Short mmCIF file of C-alpha atoms and ligand atoms in Angstrom, two decimals:
data_model
loop_
_atom_site.label_atom_id
_atom_site.label_comp_id
_atom_site.label_asym_id
_atom_site.label_seq_id
_atom_site.Cartn_x
_atom_site.Cartn_y
_atom_site.Cartn_z
CA MET I 248 15.17 -3.07 13.63
CA SER I 249 16.55 -5.05 10.71
CA ALA I 250 16.19 -3.77 7.17
CA VAL I 251 14.38 -5.71 4.51
CA SER I 252 14.67 -5.17 0.81
CA SER I 253 11.76 -4.96 -1.61
CA SER I 254 14.00 -6.83 -4.04
CA SER I 255 14.01 -9.93 -1.82
CA PRO I 256 14.54 -13.24 -3.62
CA VAL I 257 11.72 -15.35 -4.97
CA VAL I 258 10.00 -16.66 -1.86
CA ASP I 259 7.78 -19.27 -3.50
CA PRO I 260 10.41 -20.91 -5.72
CA LYS I 261 8.07 -23.58 -7.05
CA GLY I 262 5.07 -21.29 -7.34
CA ALA I 263 3.03 -23.64 -5.14
CA TYR I 264 0.70 -20.95 -3.80
CA ARG I 265 0.18 -19.60 -7.30
CA ASP I 266 -0.81 -23.06 -8.52
CA GLU I 267 -3.27 -23.35 -5.64
CA LEU I 268 -4.81 -19.95 -6.44
CA ILE I 269 -5.20 -20.83 -10.10
CA ALA I 270 -6.58 -24.31 -9.35
CA ALA I 271 -9.11 -22.77 -6.94
CA GLY I 272 -10.23 -20.34 -9.66
CA LEU I 273 -9.15 -17.22 -7.77
CA LEU I 274 -6.49 -16.15 -10.27
CA ILE I 275 -6.69 -16.90 -13.99
CA SER I 276 -3.49 -17.84 -15.78
CA THR I 277 -2.57 -15.79 -18.86
CA GLY I 278 0.64 -17.71 -19.55
CA VAL I 279 2.72 -14.71 -18.45
CA ASP I 280 4.31 -14.71 -14.99
CA GLY I 281 2.94 -11.83 -12.95
CA ILE I 282 -0.06 -11.10 -15.22
CA TYR I 283 -3.29 -12.71 -14.05
CA GLY I 284 -6.97 -12.51 -14.59
CA ARG I 285 -9.01 -12.03 -11.42
CA SER I 286 -12.16 -14.02 -10.68
CA ALA I 287 -15.42 -12.72 -9.16
CA ARG I 288 -14.42 -14.13 -5.74
CA PHE I 289 -11.04 -12.39 -5.90
CA GLU I 290 -12.64 -9.10 -6.96
CA GLN I 291 -15.25 -9.38 -4.20
CA VAL I 292 -12.38 -9.11 -1.71
CA VAL I 293 -10.62 -6.39 -3.72
CA ASP I 294 -13.80 -4.26 -3.73
CA ALA I 295 -14.31 -4.82 -0.01
CA LEU I 296 -10.71 -3.77 0.73
CA GLN I 297 -11.09 -0.63 -1.36
CA ASP I 298 -14.32 0.20 0.49
CA SER I 299 -12.71 -0.47 3.86
CA ILE I 300 -9.84 1.89 2.99
CA THR I 301 -12.36 4.50 1.83
CA ARG I 302 -14.25 4.23 5.15
CA MET I 303 -10.97 4.59 7.05
CA THR I 304 -9.79 7.65 5.09
CA THR I 305 -13.05 9.54 4.43
CA PRO I 306 -12.90 11.45 7.76
CA ASP I 307 -9.58 12.97 6.57
CA LYS I 308 -11.42 14.46 3.55
CA PRO I 309 -8.79 13.63 0.91
CA GLU I 310 -9.16 14.98 -2.61
CA LEU I 311 -9.92 12.01 -4.85
CA MET I 312 -8.01 11.66 -8.13
CA ARG I 313 -8.12 8.69 -10.48
CA PHE I 314 -5.93 8.21 -13.53
CA PRO I 315 -5.68 5.50 -16.16
CA PRO I 316 -2.52 3.44 -15.63
CA LEU I 317 -0.46 5.69 -17.89
CA LEU I 318 1.77 8.62 -17.13
CA SER I 319 3.07 11.39 -19.38
CA ARG I 320 6.50 10.36 -20.67
CA LYS I 321 7.84 13.83 -19.90
CA ASP I 322 6.69 13.67 -16.27
CA PHE I 323 8.09 10.14 -16.02
CA LEU I 324 11.51 11.24 -17.31
CA ASP I 325 11.49 14.32 -15.07
CA SER I 326 10.61 12.16 -12.04
CA GLY I 327 14.01 10.43 -12.20
CA TYR I 328 12.42 6.96 -12.17
CA LEU I 329 14.88 5.78 -14.83
CA LYS I 330 17.80 6.71 -12.57
CA GLY I 331 16.64 4.43 -9.78
CA PHE I 332 14.58 1.75 -11.47
CA PRO I 333 15.36 1.33 -15.20
CA HIS I 334 14.81 -2.43 -14.78
CA LEU I 335 11.23 -2.04 -13.55
CA ALA I 336 9.96 0.60 -15.97
CA GLY I 337 7.40 -0.22 -18.64
CA THR I 338 7.37 2.06 -21.67
CA VAL I 339 4.78 2.24 -24.44
CA HIS I 340 5.83 2.11 -28.08
CA CYS I 341 3.61 2.52 -31.13
CA PHE I 342 3.82 2.07 -34.88
CA CYS I 343 3.97 5.45 -36.64
CA GLY I 344 5.16 4.38 -40.10
CA ASN I 345 3.74 4.45 -43.62
CA GLU I 346 2.35 1.59 -45.69
CA ALA I 347 5.78 0.38 -46.78
CA ASP I 348 6.83 0.29 -43.12
CA HIS I 349 3.67 -1.62 -42.35
CA ARG I 350 4.56 -4.27 -44.95
CA ARG I 351 8.05 -4.54 -43.46
CA LEU I 352 6.56 -4.86 -39.99
CA LEU I 353 4.29 -7.72 -41.02
CA GLU I 354 7.16 -9.45 -42.81
CA CYS I 355 9.27 -9.29 -39.66
CA VAL I 356 6.42 -10.70 -37.58
CA GLU I 357 5.83 -13.44 -40.15
CA GLU I 358 9.51 -14.39 -40.16
CA GLY I 359 9.81 -14.21 -36.40
CA LYS I 360 12.32 -11.34 -36.69
CA ASP I 361 12.66 -8.38 -34.36
CA TRP I 362 10.05 -5.74 -35.28
CA SER I 363 10.68 -3.37 -32.37
CA ASP I 364 12.77 -0.91 -34.42
CA MET I 365 9.55 0.00 -36.25
CA GLN I 366 8.02 1.16 -32.97
CA GLU I 367 8.44 4.65 -31.60
CA ALA I 368 8.28 5.71 -27.97
CA ALA I 369 4.77 7.03 -27.29
CA GLU I 370 4.01 10.14 -25.25
CA VAL I 371 3.08 7.88 -22.32
CA VAL I 372 4.65 5.19 -20.13
CA VAL I 373 2.96 2.72 -17.77
CA THR I 374 2.45 4.09 -14.25
CA PRO I 375 5.02 2.63 -11.85
CA ALA I 376 3.36 3.85 -8.62
CA ALA I 377 -0.11 5.33 -8.15
CA CYS I 378 1.15 8.63 -6.73
CA TYR I 379 3.44 9.54 -9.65
CA PRO I 380 0.86 11.43 -11.78
CA ILE I 381 -0.16 13.80 -9.02
CA TYR I 382 3.01 15.75 -8.17
CA PRO I 383 3.35 17.73 -11.43
CA ILE I 384 -0.41 18.32 -11.48
CA VAL I 385 -0.47 19.71 -7.93
CA ALA I 386 2.64 21.81 -8.67
CA ARG I 387 0.87 23.43 -11.63
CA ARG I 388 -1.89 24.66 -9.33
CA GLY I 389 0.52 27.04 -7.58
CA PRO I 390 1.36 27.31 -3.87
CA LEU I 391 -0.38 24.88 -1.52
CA PRO I 392 -3.09 26.07 0.86
CA ALA I 393 -2.00 26.58 4.49
CA GLU I 394 -3.29 23.15 5.47
CA GLY I 395 -1.37 21.48 2.63
CA LEU I 396 -3.02 18.77 0.56
CA LEU I 397 -4.16 15.19 1.02
CA VAL I 398 -4.87 13.13 -2.11
CA ASP I 399 -6.55 9.73 -2.45
CA VAL I 400 -5.24 8.04 -5.58
CA SER I 401 -5.48 4.52 -6.95
CA SER I 402 -4.25 2.86 -10.09
CA TYR I 403 -3.08 -0.31 -11.68
CA CYS I 404 0.73 -0.06 -11.65
CA PHE I 405 3.32 -1.83 -13.78
CA ARG I 406 6.70 -3.17 -12.70
CA HIS I 407 8.73 -5.45 -14.89
CA GLU I 408 9.50 -8.07 -12.30
CA PRO I 409 8.05 -11.31 -13.71
CA SER I 410 7.90 -13.94 -10.98
CA ILE I 411 6.13 -17.15 -10.10
CA ASP I 412 5.54 -15.71 -6.63
CA PRO I 413 1.91 -14.59 -6.96
CA CYS I 414 2.64 -11.66 -4.60
CA ARG I 415 5.10 -10.24 -7.12
CA MET I 416 2.91 -9.24 -10.04
CA GLN I 417 3.76 -7.17 -13.09
CA MET I 418 0.46 -5.30 -12.91
CA PHE I 419 -1.30 -4.74 -9.62
CA ARG I 420 -3.47 -2.16 -7.93
CA MET I 421 -2.01 0.37 -5.55
CA ARG I 422 -4.25 2.59 -3.43
CA GLU I 423 -2.51 5.55 -1.87
CA ASN I 424 -3.07 8.53 0.34
CA VAL I 425 -0.51 11.21 -0.39
CA ARG I 426 0.30 14.14 1.87
CA ILE I 427 1.93 17.27 0.45
CA GLY I 428 2.80 20.12 2.79
CA THR I 429 5.29 21.36 5.35
CA ALA I 430 7.77 18.96 6.96
CA GLU I 431 5.68 19.01 10.16
CA GLN I 432 2.45 18.20 8.33
CA VAL I 433 4.03 15.42 6.33
CA LEU I 434 5.89 13.82 9.24
CA ALA I 435 2.72 13.89 11.34
CA PHE I 436 0.91 12.12 8.47
CA ARG I 437 3.56 9.43 8.37
CA GLU I 438 3.58 8.89 12.13
CA ASP I 439 -0.19 8.62 12.07
CA TRP I 440 -0.23 6.08 9.22
CA LEU I 441 2.43 3.87 10.76
CA LYS I 442 -0.09 3.31 13.57
CA ARG I 443 -3.32 3.37 11.57
CA GLY I 444 -2.06 1.14 8.78
CA PHE I 445 -0.79 -1.41 11.28
CA ALA I 446 -4.05 -1.35 13.27
CA TRP I 447 -6.05 -1.83 10.05
CA VAL I 448 -4.03 -4.88 8.98
CA GLU I 449 -4.48 -6.27 12.51
CA LYS I 450 -8.26 -5.80 12.17
CA LEU I 451 -8.05 -8.05 9.12
CA GLU I 452 -6.57 -10.61 11.55
CA LEU I 453 -3.36 -10.93 9.57
CA PRO I 454 -0.02 -11.48 11.36
CA VAL I 455 1.78 -8.22 10.66
CA ALA I 456 5.19 -6.78 11.49
CA ILE I 457 6.53 -3.37 10.63
CA ASP I 458 10.07 -2.89 9.40
CA LEU I 459 12.41 -0.38 7.84
CA ALA I 460 12.92 -1.08 4.13
CA ASN I 461 14.59 0.13 0.98
CA ASP I 462 13.47 0.25 -2.63
CA PRO I 463 15.14 -2.11 -5.16
CA PHE I 464 17.37 0.56 -6.75
CA PHE I 465 19.32 -0.59 -9.80
CA GLY I 466 23.03 -1.32 -9.94
CA ARG I 467 26.00 -0.28 -7.85
CA ALA I 468 24.91 3.34 -7.49
CA GLY I 469 21.56 1.93 -6.40
CA LYS I 470 23.18 0.16 -3.46
CA LEU I 471 24.27 3.54 -2.11
CA MET I 472 20.79 4.96 -2.64
CA ALA I 473 19.34 2.03 -0.72
CA VAL I 474 21.76 2.58 2.17
CA GLY I 475 20.84 6.27 2.25
CA GLN I 476 17.14 5.40 2.30
CA ILE I 477 17.63 3.06 5.26
CA ASP I 478 19.89 5.51 7.13
CA GLN I 479 17.31 8.27 6.79
CA GLN I 480 14.45 5.86 7.66
CA LEU I 481 12.45 6.91 4.60
CA LYS I 482 10.51 3.70 3.99
CA PHE I 483 8.58 1.42 6.32
CA GLU I 484 6.72 -1.69 5.26
CA MET I 485 3.94 -3.69 6.89
CA LEU I 486 4.92 -7.27 6.32
CA VAL I 487 2.64 -10.29 6.29
CA PRO I 488 3.83 -13.83 5.59
CA VAL I 489 2.03 -15.04 2.46
CA THR I 490 4.24 -17.39 0.47
CA SER I 491 7.01 -17.65 3.05
CA GLU I 492 7.40 -17.29 6.83
CA GLU I 493 11.06 -16.18 6.55
CA ASN I 494 10.42 -13.61 3.82
CA PRO I 495 7.09 -11.96 4.62
CA THR I 496 5.49 -9.82 1.92
CA ALA I 497 5.24 -6.02 2.04
CA CYS I 498 1.49 -5.34 1.90
CA VAL I 499 1.45 -1.67 2.91
CA SER I 500 4.29 0.87 2.57
CA CYS I 501 4.83 4.26 4.18
CA ASN I 502 7.23 6.40 2.17
CA TYR I 503 8.73 9.78 3.01
CA HIS I 504 10.29 11.52 -0.03
CA ILE I 505 11.50 14.61 1.87
CA THR I 506 11.70 17.27 -0.91
CA HIS I 507 12.52 14.86 -3.78
CA PHE I 508 9.43 15.78 -5.79
CA SER I 509 9.50 19.52 -5.02
CA GLU I 510 13.09 19.63 -6.33
CA ILE I 511 11.70 18.37 -9.66
CA TRP I 512 8.38 20.23 -9.79
CA PRO I 513 7.66 23.57 -8.10
CA LEU I 514 5.61 22.18 -5.22
CA ARG I 515 5.68 25.01 -2.69
CA ASP I 516 3.96 25.60 0.60
CA GLN I 517 2.26 28.88 1.43
CA ASN I 518 5.54 30.47 2.50
CA GLY I 519 7.21 29.54 -0.77
CA GLU I 520 9.24 26.77 0.89
CA MET I 521 9.78 23.45 -0.86
CA ALA I 522 6.94 21.12 0.01
CA HIS I 523 7.62 17.75 1.62
CA THR I 524 5.71 14.66 0.48
CA SER I 525 4.83 11.29 1.93
CA CYS I 526 2.53 8.49 0.86
CA VAL I 527 0.92 5.43 2.38
CA ALA I 528 0.49 2.75 -0.30
CA PHE I 529 -1.78 -0.29 0.02
CA GLY I 530 -0.93 -3.23 -2.26
CA ILE I 531 -4.47 -4.39 -2.97
CA GLU I 532 -3.62 -7.76 -4.56
CA ARG I 533 -1.06 -8.58 -1.88
CA ILE I 534 -3.53 -7.90 0.94
CA THR I 535 -6.14 -9.99 -0.91
CA LEU I 536 -3.66 -12.87 -1.29
CA ALA I 537 -2.72 -12.58 2.40
CA LEU I 538 -6.39 -12.82 3.38
CA PHE I 539 -6.89 -15.96 1.25
CA ARG I 540 -3.70 -17.44 2.68
CA HIS I 541 -4.59 -16.89 6.32
CA HIS I 542 -8.38 -17.26 6.29
CA GLY I 543 -8.82 -19.82 3.53
CA PHE I 544 -10.33 -19.78 0.05
CA ASP I 545 -13.92 -19.88 1.34
CA ILE I 546 -14.85 -16.27 2.11
CA ASP I 547 -18.05 -17.32 3.90
CA SER I 548 -16.02 -19.08 6.57
CA TRP I 549 -13.65 -16.18 7.27
CA PRO I 550 -13.55 -15.00 10.91
CA ALA I 551 -16.53 -12.85 11.88
CA GLY I 552 -14.29 -9.89 12.79
CA VAL I 553 -12.65 -9.89 9.36
CA ARG I 554 -16.03 -10.14 7.62
CA ALA I 555 -17.36 -7.30 9.77
CA GLU I 556 -14.43 -5.08 8.75
CA LEU I 557 -14.82 -5.91 5.07
CA TRP I 558 -18.59 -6.21 4.76
CA PRO I 559 -20.05 -4.09 7.62
P1 AMP Z 1908 6.27 0.45 -3.23
O1 AMP Z 1908 6.08 1.66 -4.07
O2 AMP Z 1908 7.31 -0.48 -3.75
O3 AMP Z 1908 6.43 0.77 -1.77
O4 AMP Z 1908 4.92 -0.38 -3.36
C1 AMP Z 1908 3.73 -0.01 -2.69
C2 AMP Z 1908 2.93 -1.24 -2.39
O5 AMP Z 1908 2.57 -1.87 -3.62
C3 AMP Z 1908 3.71 -2.30 -1.62
O6 AMP Z 1908 3.57 -2.13 -0.22
C4 AMP Z 1908 3.07 -3.58 -2.08
O7 AMP Z 1908 1.97 -3.88 -1.26
C5 AMP Z 1908 2.60 -3.28 -3.48
N1 AMP Z 1908 3.51 -3.85 -4.49
C6 AMP Z 1908 4.75 -3.43 -4.82
N2 AMP Z 1908 5.29 -4.20 -5.80
C7 AMP Z 1908 4.35 -5.15 -6.08
C8 AMP Z 1908 4.30 -6.25 -6.99
N3 AMP Z 1908 5.31 -6.52 -7.83
N4 AMP Z 1908 3.18 -7.01 -7.01
C9 AMP Z 1908 2.14 -6.74 -6.19
N5 AMP Z 1908 2.13 -5.72 -5.31
C10 AMP Z 1908 3.22 -4.93 -5.25
ZN1 ZN Z 1909 3.47 6.82 -3.48
#
């Protein structure tokens, strides 16, 4: 099994598929690479995918949590995200000055000068992955029940990776199921999702392959982290060719964090042991783009089996 990296090079160097999507009125250009408006036809597929995932996961009785796409700055710093991914993080800064500062701010803007030193870091950052808000919240509840916990979470997420590849957005929706419990419970969840996730993508009649992967950790130290992640087989991706046959796009990820989050927050199982965590993450825009790529821009002429899965 060969390893792929989430930091793979731009696979649509001329942005041809993006141009097609914009010309067809599926995505709406904002002038910023990786930030798009979505049309009614695009959202029709997004809603159907969300519903299909809900139908698939409802029997597991997950606890549903929804958050706005912001995370407490303290929780974000505690999570260690800046150690691994300083280049992807999006922070929020706000003006907190007085009227004189305000005049200075406007002067800077007027003169095209840097005005960012008049901005202070807010108490929030932009959510980098849908599951991040839940770990400290679950930890605050106290020890887990014997059966552990399963959470259904979904959010727009931000990653500063501007690209003309439409599959690499700066803001995109991630739907996740997160399992928190004993090592046995969490590993069983992951094994199950490697099969279920794959079977679901196959039902959408998309050509899918599963592969071991690593996250795009920053810098030289990051290379070692990536090697460790591969060695321990902590991340699997379901890959579908969208903008390139040679570099297929990760549409669904299965991550196993071992006790990473319970070393930061006191997530404990019933016996007081550190809880293990794992998540399955569906990249909603990427799956939508894969469907348009493989089945065409006219939803009405998609294969009957795909339509039956999405609009039963
Ligand atoms: P990750 O946390 O990197 O495993 O991401 C979870 C899922 O989100 C991936 O499997 C992708 O489907 C999706 N995803 C990650 N990065 C992006 C991006 N820049 N644009 C769109 N979707 C993304
Ligand atoms: Zn996650």
